[in-house]
């Protein structure tokens, strides 16, 4: 397995409403606000480009930033999507967070069903359809569409990505073949939720995932069974941050594309935002947040 290269990561604020401390995450609606894109002028604008859409101007601005960047510096745009509501989210609401964390989350389920590798509810599917409609709307305004797609191996994320992107009128969605991001022999570079104890975060066997999502791509080291989930130990926020930092470094070391989609979990996205220096911005289930990341450091040479 390739050892992850370490980069210096930071975020570039001032482009999206989610960057602004005055934007309330509890009431913000990404689908009704063009994913949060701020209507403003950029240094890349010309007289001829003033009539272009804001997304077209944004795309040129990212191109300008990369074109004028110092050596070993690049800019990436991450579209971070949280999975839709899962049956485990409903169970936590049913019992309350304290009882959920201390007792119910350690079980496989209750009288209403199982939440091991939790599935989407009807509400969760509807939230993924909302994300799909949001992308469809923004495509008409020339949003820069993802050039790479990554997804957590947990079923709720695979299903959210499927409903959102499959056969959408965008590049790389016909067919939709995201990379399931879990290089798990060393337990790092995982696009997964906080690890351990909670059975909703124990993934299904690779064969089950492959049967339900036959077009999805597995990394070479993906194991049949989940060798990483630990029934007795819950990952700390600090360790989760380290893991998600390693994930980003792994992607940035190997992926030359600028616009990247990651479908993941609330904890994973919280850590991604933290390690790039973005303000805390909890996403509702099914929510999406775009983030500009400045990547500084030498990339490994190809062998």
GROMACS .gro file of N, CA, C and O in nm, residues 32 41 51 59 73 75 130 167 174 233 254 264 270 272 278:
model
   60
   32UNK      N    1  -3.154   2.577  -0.174
   32UNK     CA    2  -3.223   2.701  -0.212
   32UNK      C    3  -3.128   2.818  -0.228
   32UNK      O    4  -3.172   2.930  -0.255
   41UNK      N    5  -1.762   3.956  -0.734
   41UNK     CA    6  -1.663   3.966  -0.841
   41UNK      C    7  -1.535   3.895  -0.801
   41UNK      O    8  -1.503   3.882  -0.682
   51UNK      N    9  -2.115   3.889  -1.807
   51UNK     CA   10  -2.248   3.834  -1.827
   51UNK      C   11  -2.254   3.684  -1.801
   51UNK      O   12  -2.360   3.624  -1.809
   59UNK      N   13  -1.549   2.902  -1.169
   59UNK     CA   14  -1.460   2.805  -1.233
   59UNK      C   15  -1.334   2.872  -1.284
   59UNK      O   16  -1.223   2.819  -1.268
   73UNK      N   17   0.196   2.412  -0.494
   73UNK     CA   18   0.071   2.457  -0.433
   73UNK      C   19  -0.042   2.437  -0.534
   73UNK      O   20  -0.028   2.470  -0.652
   75UNK      N   21  -0.501   2.416  -0.570
   75UNK     CA   22  -0.632   2.443  -0.510
   75UNK      C   23  -0.731   2.337  -0.556
   75UNK      O   24  -0.740   2.307  -0.675
  130UNK      N   25  -3.350   1.534  -0.317
  130UNK     CA   26  -3.336   1.680  -0.310
  130UNK      C   27  -3.198   1.722  -0.358
  130UNK      O   28  -3.183   1.821  -0.431
  167UNK      N   29  -2.688   0.831  -1.340
  167UNK     CA   30  -2.758   0.869  -1.464
  167UNK      C   31  -2.799   1.017  -1.465
  167UNK      O   32  -2.885   1.058  -1.543
  174UNK      N   33  -2.289   0.827  -1.609
  174UNK     CA   34  -2.357   0.734  -1.700
  174UNK      C   35  -2.256   0.635  -1.756
  174UNK      O   36  -2.207   0.655  -1.868
  233UNK      N   37  -1.411  -0.031   2.155
  233UNK     CA   38  -1.335   0.094   2.156
  233UNK      C   39  -1.393   0.193   2.056
  233UNK      O   40  -1.411   0.160   1.938
  254UNK      N   41  -0.269   1.144  -0.519
  254UNK     CA   42  -0.291   1.054  -0.632
  254UNK      C   43  -0.390   1.104  -0.736
  254UNK      O   44  -0.397   1.050  -0.846
  264UNK      N   45  -2.019   1.115   0.252
  264UNK     CA   46  -1.969   1.059   0.378
  264UNK      C   47  -2.068   1.083   0.492
  264UNK      O   48  -2.189   1.086   0.473
  270UNK      N   49  -1.718   1.666   0.963
  270UNK     CA   50  -1.673   1.756   1.070
  270UNK      C   51  -1.521   1.756   1.078
  270UNK      O   52  -1.459   1.862   1.091
  272UNK      N   53  -1.304   1.668   0.836
  272UNK     CA   54  -1.247   1.727   0.715
  272UNK      C   55  -1.246   1.879   0.726
  272UNK      O   56  -1.145   1.945   0.698
  278UNK      N   57  -1.159   2.507   0.816
  278UNK     CA   58  -1.290   2.566   0.790
  278UNK      C   59  -1.365   2.583   0.922
  278UNK      O   60  -1.344   2.508   1.017
   0.00000   0.00000   0.00000
